[in-house]
PDB file of C-alpha atoms in Angstrom:
ATOM      1  CA  UNK A  27     180.842 -19.075  87.659  1.00 84.00           C
ATOM      2  CA  UNK A  28     181.535 -18.855  91.393  1.00 92.00           C
ATOM      3  CA  UNK A  29     183.579 -21.234  93.548  1.00 94.00           C
ATOM      4  CA  UNK A  30     180.544 -23.240  94.742  1.00 96.00           C
ATOM      5  CA  UNK A  31     179.408 -23.811  91.153  1.00 96.00           C
ATOM      6  CA  UNK A  32     182.918 -24.881  90.160  1.00 96.00           C
ATOM      7  CA  UNK A  33     183.098 -27.312  93.098  1.00 96.00           C
ATOM      8  CA  UNK A  34     179.769 -28.855  92.117  1.00 96.00           C
ATOM      9  CA  UNK A  35     180.802 -29.157  88.495  1.00 95.00           C
ATOM     10  CA  UNK A  36     184.194 -30.689  89.353  1.00 95.00           C
ATOM     11  CA  UNK A  37     182.613 -33.242  91.689  1.00 96.00           C
ATOM     12  CA  UNK A  38     180.267 -34.352  88.918  1.00 95.00           C
ATOM     13  CA  UNK A  39     183.031 -34.425  86.296  1.00 93.00           C
ATOM     14  CA  UNK A  40     185.377 -36.387  88.547  1.00 94.00           C
ATOM     15  CA  UNK A  41     182.697 -38.935  89.327  1.00 94.00           C
ATOM     16  CA  UNK A  42     182.154 -39.328  85.577  1.00 90.00           C
ATOM     17  CA  UNK A  43     185.839 -39.444  84.612  1.00 90.00           C
ATOM     18  CA  UNK A  44     186.998 -41.796  87.353  1.00 90.00           C
ATOM     19  CA  UNK A  45     183.729 -43.763  87.398  1.00 91.00           C
ATOM     20  CA  UNK A  46     183.134 -43.589  91.138  1.00 93.00           C
ATOM     21  CA  UNK A  47     180.039 -42.696  93.149  1.00 95.00           C
ATOM     22  CA  UNK A  48     179.599 -38.951  93.519  1.00 95.00           C
ATOM     23  CA  UNK A  49     179.824 -39.176  97.312  1.00 95.00           C
ATOM     24  CA  UNK A  50     183.369 -40.562  96.978  1.00 95.00           C
ATOM     25  CA  UNK A  51     184.577 -37.242  95.541  1.00 95.00           C
ATOM     26  CA  UNK A  52     182.539 -34.740  97.578  1.00 95.00           C
ATOM     27  CA  UNK A  53     185.288 -34.138 100.164  1.00 97.00           C
ATOM     28  CA  UNK A  54     187.764 -31.660  98.673  1.00 97.00           C
ATOM     29  CA  UNK A  55     190.570 -33.312 100.671  1.00 98.00           C
ATOM     30  CA  UNK A  56     190.066 -36.657  98.911  1.00 97.00           C
ATOM     31  CA  UNK A  57     193.381 -37.758  97.412  1.00 97.00           C
ATOM     32  CA  UNK A  58     192.899 -38.842  93.814  1.00 96.00           C
ATOM     33  CA  UNK A  59     195.576 -41.528  93.847  1.00 96.00           C
ATOM     34  CA  UNK A  60     195.510 -42.766  97.421  1.00 97.00           C
ATOM     35  CA  UNK A  61     191.771 -42.604  98.120  1.00 96.00           C
ATOM     36  CA  UNK A  62     190.330 -43.165  94.648  1.00 94.00           C
ATOM     37  CA  UNK A  63     193.066 -45.207  92.979  1.00 94.00           C
ATOM     38  CA  UNK A  64     193.340 -42.774  90.061  1.00 94.00           C
ATOM     39  CA  UNK A  65     196.039 -43.866  87.607  1.00 93.00           C
ATOM     40  CA  UNK A  66     197.551 -42.292  84.495  1.00 90.00           C
ATOM     41  CA  UNK A  67     194.697 -43.480  82.284  1.00 92.00           C
ATOM     42  CA  UNK A  68     192.189 -41.885  84.669  1.00 91.00           C
ATOM     43  CA  UNK A  69     194.123 -38.607  84.425  1.00 89.00           C
ATOM     44  CA  UNK A  70     193.859 -38.772  80.626  1.00 90.00           C
ATOM     45  CA  UNK A  71     190.109 -39.303  80.973  1.00 91.00           C
ATOM     46  CA  UNK A  72     189.904 -36.410  83.437  1.00 90.00           C
ATOM     47  CA  UNK A  73     191.695 -34.126  80.978  1.00 90.00           C
ATOM     48  CA  UNK A  74     189.300 -35.193  78.220  1.00 92.00           C
ATOM     49  CA  UNK A  75     186.233 -34.561  80.381  1.00 93.00           C
ATOM     50  CA  UNK A  76     187.535 -31.172  81.552  1.00 91.00           C
ATOM     51  CA  UNK A  77     188.382 -30.075  78.006  1.00 92.00           C
ATOM     52  CA  UNK A  78     184.955 -31.090  76.769  1.00 94.00           C
ATOM     53  CA  UNK A  79     183.188 -29.326  79.618  1.00 92.00           C
ATOM     54  CA  UNK A  80     185.264 -26.144  79.586  1.00 90.00           C
ATOM     55  CA  UNK A  81     185.648 -25.898  75.833  1.00 90.00           C
ATOM     56  CA  UNK A  82     189.368 -25.267  76.131  1.00 89.00           C
ATOM     57  CA  UNK A  83     192.586 -27.224  76.163  1.00 90.00           C
ATOM     58  CA  UNK A  84     194.015 -28.391  79.479  1.00 90.00           C
ATOM     59  CA  UNK A  85     197.796 -28.593  79.424  1.00 86.00           C
ATOM     60  CA  UNK A  86     199.080 -31.868  80.817  1.00 83.00           C
ATOM     61  CA  UNK A  87     201.607 -29.965  82.921  1.00 87.00           C
ATOM     62  CA  UNK A  88     198.738 -28.255  84.719  1.00 86.00           C
ATOM     63  CA  UNK A  89     197.750 -31.604  86.214  1.00 84.00           C
ATOM     64  CA  UNK A  90     201.266 -32.328  87.497  1.00 85.00           C
ATOM     65  CA  UNK A  91     200.526 -30.963  90.969  1.00 89.00           C
ATOM     66  CA  UNK A  92     196.889 -32.015  91.170  1.00 94.00           C
ATOM     67  CA  UNK A  93     196.569 -34.500  94.034  1.00 96.00           C
ATOM     68  CA  UNK A  94     193.182 -33.836  95.624  1.00 97.00           C
ATOM     69  CA  UNK A  95     189.653 -33.002  94.559  1.00 97.00           C
ATOM     70  CA  UNK A  96     190.316 -29.482  95.874  1.00 98.00           C
ATOM     71  CA  UNK A  97     193.359 -29.209  93.594  1.00 97.00           C
ATOM     72  CA  UNK A  98     191.131 -30.019  90.613  1.00 96.00           C
ATOM     73  CA  UNK A  99     188.698 -27.317  91.760  1.00 97.00           C
ATOM     74  CA  UNK A 100     191.589 -24.823  91.977  1.00 97.00           C
ATOM     75  CA  UNK A 101     192.762 -25.797  88.490  1.00 95.00           C
ATOM     76  CA  UNK A 102     189.303 -25.403  86.983  1.00 95.00           C
ATOM     77  CA  UNK A 103     188.871 -22.071  88.747  1.00 95.00           C
ATOM     78  CA  UNK A 104     192.124 -20.832  87.144  1.00 93.00           C
ATOM     79  CA  UNK A 105     191.084 -22.157  83.723  1.00 92.00           C
ATOM     80  CA  UNK A 106     187.661 -20.506  83.937  1.00 93.00           C
ATOM     81  CA  UNK A 107     189.245 -17.194  85.004  1.00 93.00           C
ATOM     82  CA  UNK A 108     191.719 -17.399  82.133  1.00 89.00           C
ATOM     83  CA  UNK A 109     188.953 -18.228  79.651  1.00 87.00           C
ATOM     84  CA  UNK A 110     186.748 -15.394  80.904  1.00 87.00           C
ATOM     85  CA  UNK A 111     189.641 -12.909  80.772  1.00 88.00           C
ATOM     86  CA  UNK A 112     190.437 -13.930  77.191  1.00 85.00           C
ATOM     87  CA  UNK A 113     186.785 -13.555  76.202  1.00 87.00           C
ATOM     88  CA  UNK A 114     186.607 -10.095  77.774  1.00 88.00           C
ATOM     89  CA  UNK A 115     189.958  -8.959  76.392  1.00 75.00           C
TER      90      UNK A 115
END
């Protein structure tokens, strides 16, 4: 999965998890808390949606520094790389 595919997937997952229109999360600079009003319960929902979609556990600590849509994309990119490396190894 390349970066563009990950971005598209994250945008759709965020819109689902946070229950906002897709266009509200299309800008990778969008701040989850300040711009979207994401709270701790939304982060729990985001973790659940990511785990379901990726088929792997997302450590809560990994979300500690996630502030923007782009940060979520970076996180998912790392998780996908880790998953693919484990599958190949």
